[in-house]
Amino acid sequence: DAGVIQSPRHEVTEMGQEVTLRCKPISGHNSLFWYRQTMMRGLELLIYFNNNVPIDDSGMPEDRFSAKMPNASFSTLKIQPSEPRDSAVYFCASSLVQGSGANVLTFGAGSRLTVL
Amino acid sequence: DAKTTQPNSMESNEEEPVHLPCNHSTISGTDYIHWYRQLPSQGPEYVIHGLTSNVNNRMASLAIAEDRKSSTLILHRATLRDAAVYYCILRDVSGGSYIPTFGRGTSLIVHP
């Protein structure tokens, strides 16, 4: 398996522009997580999907952020409009969540976003 | 998920054993203990997990206290490539609550 695939790996954009980050989870995994990492705040959970349905989006900073999972093999995180404080590394992770299992997370390599 | 507490940083010399502690005093009976590590410029990667008994794998060992309120990740012989941030988290697998929350972790410095 190629693991969790994220794109783009690096994105530099100007304030006010729309940014779309993409994630392809591991085939067969039923849960997907979006995290944001900064030096100030560490690794923060933004949103969590189970079977393509958003379960908890309490970590999404504000209405400028939105996430979708149209099918089991693809998710997007969109920021519109982007602001300099959104600069961070965004990680996607997937997991096979089972009631009796340990639910190990597999992370992608991350998308480094710089908003000028 | 219940909260964990880890030291901010630890140092070790190469080829010496490293014991990374984690406190989780509010752990519930259905919480698994997971360890992940994050190498520089990479995403976190899974290291090991356990429920009640000590666990060993090719990367590390996990020692779990009898009351499960603390655990220790053991790297038997640290190498320079083990320099990373190590995260201890709890994963509740009952009742559908699977939200994995990461703290700041422990930054491990390995000296040659």
Coordinates of C-alpha atoms in Angstrom, one line a residue:
Chain A
D1 CA 0.0 0.0 0.0
A2 CA 1.3 3.5 -0.8
G3 CA 0.1 4.8 2.5
V4 CA -1.8 8.0 3.0
I5 CA -1.3 10.3 0.1
Q6 CA -1.5 14.1 0.5
S7 CA -1.2 16.9 -2.1
P8 CA 0.2 19.3 -2.6
R9 CA 3.3 18.9 -0.4
H10 CA 4.0 22.6 -0.4
E11 CA 1.7 25.5 -1.2
V12 CA 2.6 29.2 -1.1
T13 CA -0.3 31.5 -1.7
E14 CA -1.3 35.1 -1.0
M15 CA -3.8 36.2 1.6
G16 CA -7.3 36.0 0.4
Q17 CA -6.8 33.2 -2.0
E18 CA -8.6 29.8 -1.8
V19 CA -6.5 26.8 -0.8
T20 CA -7.5 23.2 -1.3
L21 CA -5.6 20.4 0.3
R22 CA -6.2 16.8 -0.7
C23 CA -6.0 13.4 0.9
K24 CA -6.3 9.9 -0.2
P25 CA -6.6 7.5 2.8
I26 CA -5.4 3.9 2.9
S27 CA -7.8 1.6 1.0
G28 CA -10.1 -0.2 3.5
H29 CA -9.7 2.4 6.2
N30 CA -13.1 3.8 7.4
S31 CA -12.0 6.9 9.4
L32 CA -10.1 10.0 8.3
F33 CA -8.7 12.8 10.3
W34 CA -7.4 16.2 9.4
Y35 CA -4.8 17.8 11.8
R36 CA -2.9 21.1 11.7
Q37 CA 0.5 21.5 13.3
T38 CA 2.2 24.8 14.3
M39 CA 5.0 25.6 16.7
M40 CA 2.7 27.5 18.9
R41 CA -0.2 25.1 19.1
G42 CA 1.3 21.7 18.3
L43 CA -0.8 19.0 16.6
E44 CA -4.5 20.0 16.6
L45 CA -7.3 17.8 15.4
L46 CA -9.5 19.8 13.0
I47 CA -12.1 17.3 11.8
Y48 CA -12.8 13.6 11.9
F49 CA -14.8 11.5 9.4
N50 CA -16.2 8.0 10.0
N51 CA -17.6 6.2 6.9
N52 CA -17.4 9.4 5.0
V53 CA -19.6 11.3 7.5
P54 CA -18.2 14.2 9.5
I55 CA -18.4 13.2 13.1
D56 CA -16.6 15.9 15.0
D57 CA -15.6 19.3 13.5
S58 CA -15.2 21.2 16.7
G59 CA -11.6 21.8 15.9
M60 CA -12.2 23.7 12.7
P61 CA -11.1 27.2 13.5
E62 CA -13.8 29.2 11.8
D63 CA -16.2 29.3 8.8
R64 CA -13.3 29.9 6.4
F65 CA -12.4 26.2 6.8
S66 CA -14.4 23.4 5.3
A67 CA -13.8 19.7 4.7
K68 CA -15.5 17.2 2.6
M69 CA -15.2 13.4 2.0
P70 CA -17.3 12.6 -1.1
N71 CA -16.2 9.0 -1.1
A72 CA -14.1 6.5 0.9
S73 CA -10.9 7.3 -1.1
F74 CA -10.8 11.1 -1.2
S75 CA -11.1 14.0 1.2
T76 CA -10.4 17.8 0.8
L77 CA -9.7 20.5 3.3
K78 CA -10.5 24.0 1.9
I79 CA -9.6 27.4 3.3
Q80 CA -11.4 30.4 1.7
P81 CA -10.2 33.1 2.1
S82 CA -6.8 32.2 3.4
E83 CA -5.0 34.3 6.0
P84 CA -1.3 34.4 7.1
R85 CA -2.2 32.8 10.4
D86 CA -3.4 29.7 8.5
S87 CA 0.3 29.0 7.7
A88 CA 1.0 25.5 9.1
V89 CA 1.6 21.9 8.2
Y90 CA -1.7 20.1 7.6
F91 CA -1.7 16.3 8.1
C92 CA -4.3 13.8 7.0
A93 CA -4.5 10.5 8.8
S94 CA -6.6 7.4 8.3
S95 CA -7.5 4.4 10.5
L96 CA -9.6 1.3 10.4
V97 CA -11.8 1.9 13.4
Q98 CA -13.2 -1.3 15.0
G99 CA -15.0 -1.6 18.3
S100 CA -12.5 -4.3 19.5
G101 CA -9.4 -3.1 17.8
A102 CA -6.7 -0.6 18.7
N103 CA -7.4 1.7 15.8
V104 CA -3.9 2.6 14.8
L105 CA -3.5 5.9 12.9
T106 CA -1.5 6.2 9.7
F107 CA -0.4 9.7 8.8
G108 CA 0.4 11.3 5.4
A109 CA 3.6 13.3 4.8
G110 CA 1.7 16.6 5.3
S111 CA 1.0 19.7 3.3
R112 CA 3.0 22.7 4.2
L113 CA 1.0 25.9 3.7
T114 CA 2.5 29.3 3.6
V115 CA 0.1 32.3 3.3
L116 CA 1.8 35.6 2.5
Chain B
D1 CA -10.1 10.4 25.1
A2 CA -8.4 10.8 28.5
K3 CA -5.4 13.1 28.8
T4 CA -1.7 12.2 29.0
T5 CA 1.3 14.0 30.5
Q6 CA 4.8 13.7 29.2
P7 CA 8.1 15.5 29.9
N8 CA 8.9 18.2 27.3
S9 CA 12.3 16.8 26.4
M10 CA 14.8 14.1 27.2
E11 CA 18.4 13.5 26.2
S12 CA 20.3 10.3 25.6
N13 CA 23.6 9.1 24.3
E14 CA 23.8 7.0 21.3
E15 CA 23.6 3.2 21.9
E16 CA 22.2 3.7 25.4
P17 CA 18.7 2.7 26.4
V18 CA 16.0 5.4 26.6
H19 CA 13.0 5.3 28.9
L20 CA 10.3 7.7 27.9
P21 CA 7.5 8.1 30.5
C22 CA 3.9 8.9 30.1
N23 CA 1.3 9.5 32.8
H24 CA -2.4 8.8 32.2
S25 CA -4.0 8.8 35.6
T26 CA -7.6 9.1 34.2
I27 CA -7.3 6.1 31.9
S28 CA -10.4 4.0 31.5
G29 CA -10.7 0.3 31.1
T30 CA -11.3 0.5 27.4
D31 CA -8.4 2.9 26.6
Y32 CA -5.5 1.5 24.5
I33 CA -2.1 3.2 25.1
H34 CA -0.6 4.3 21.8
W35 CA 2.9 5.7 21.1
Y36 CA 3.7 7.6 17.9
R37 CA 6.9 9.5 16.9
Q38 CA 7.5 12.3 14.6
L39 CA 10.8 12.6 12.8
P40 CA 11.9 16.0 11.6
S41 CA 9.8 17.2 8.6
Q42 CA 7.7 14.1 8.6
G43 CA 4.2 13.0 9.7
P44 CA 3.8 11.1 13.0
E45 CA 4.3 7.4 12.7
Y46 CA 3.0 4.6 14.8
V47 CA 5.5 3.0 17.2
I48 CA 3.6 0.6 19.5
H49 CA 0.4 0.1 21.4
G50 CA -0.9 -1.9 24.4
L51 CA -3.8 -2.4 26.7
T52 CA -2.7 -4.2 29.8
S53 CA 0.4 -6.3 29.2
N54 CA 3.9 -5.2 28.2
V55 CA 4.5 -5.3 24.5
N56 CA 7.6 -5.7 22.3
N57 CA 8.1 -5.0 18.6
R58 CA 11.0 -4.4 16.3
M59 CA 11.0 -0.6 17.1
A60 CA 10.5 -0.5 20.9
S61 CA 9.0 -2.0 24.0
L62 CA 6.1 -0.7 26.0
A63 CA 5.9 -1.2 29.7
I64 CA 2.5 -0.6 31.3
A65 CA 2.1 -0.1 35.0
E66 CA -0.1 -2.6 36.8
D67 CA -2.7 0.1 37.6
R68 CA -2.4 1.3 34.0
K69 CA -2.0 4.9 35.2
S70 CA 1.4 5.2 33.6
S71 CA 3.5 3.6 30.8
T72 CA 7.0 3.8 29.5
L73 CA 8.3 3.5 26.0
I74 CA 11.7 1.8 25.9
L75 CA 14.2 2.2 23.1
H76 CA 16.8 -0.4 23.9
R77 CA 19.7 1.2 22.0
A78 CA 19.1 4.7 20.9
T79 CA 20.5 5.8 17.5
L80 CA 20.8 9.2 16.0
R81 CA 17.8 8.3 13.8
D82 CA 15.6 8.0 17.0
A83 CA 15.8 11.7 17.6
A84 CA 12.2 12.7 17.3
V85 CA 9.1 13.9 19.2
Y86 CA 7.4 11.0 20.9
Y87 CA 3.7 11.2 21.6
C88 CA 1.7 9.1 24.0
I89 CA -2.0 9.1 23.4
L90 CA -5.0 7.1 24.6
R91 CA -7.5 5.5 22.2
D92 CA -10.9 4.7 23.5
V93 CA -12.4 1.9 21.4
S94 CA -15.8 1.7 23.2
G95 CA -19.0 3.5 22.5
G96 CA -17.8 5.0 19.2
S97 CA -15.6 7.7 20.7
Y98 CA -12.4 7.5 18.7
I99 CA -11.1 11.0 18.8
P100 CA -7.3 10.9 19.0
T101 CA -5.8 13.9 20.7
F102 CA -2.1 14.6 20.7
G103 CA -0.3 16.7 23.3
R104 CA 3.1 18.3 22.9
G105 CA 5.0 15.0 23.3
T106 CA 8.6 14.5 24.4
S107 CA 11.4 15.8 22.2
L108 CA 14.2 13.2 22.4
I109 CA 17.7 14.4 21.7
V110 CA 20.3 11.8 21.0
H111 CA 24.0 12.7 21.4
P112 CA 26.6 10.9 19.4

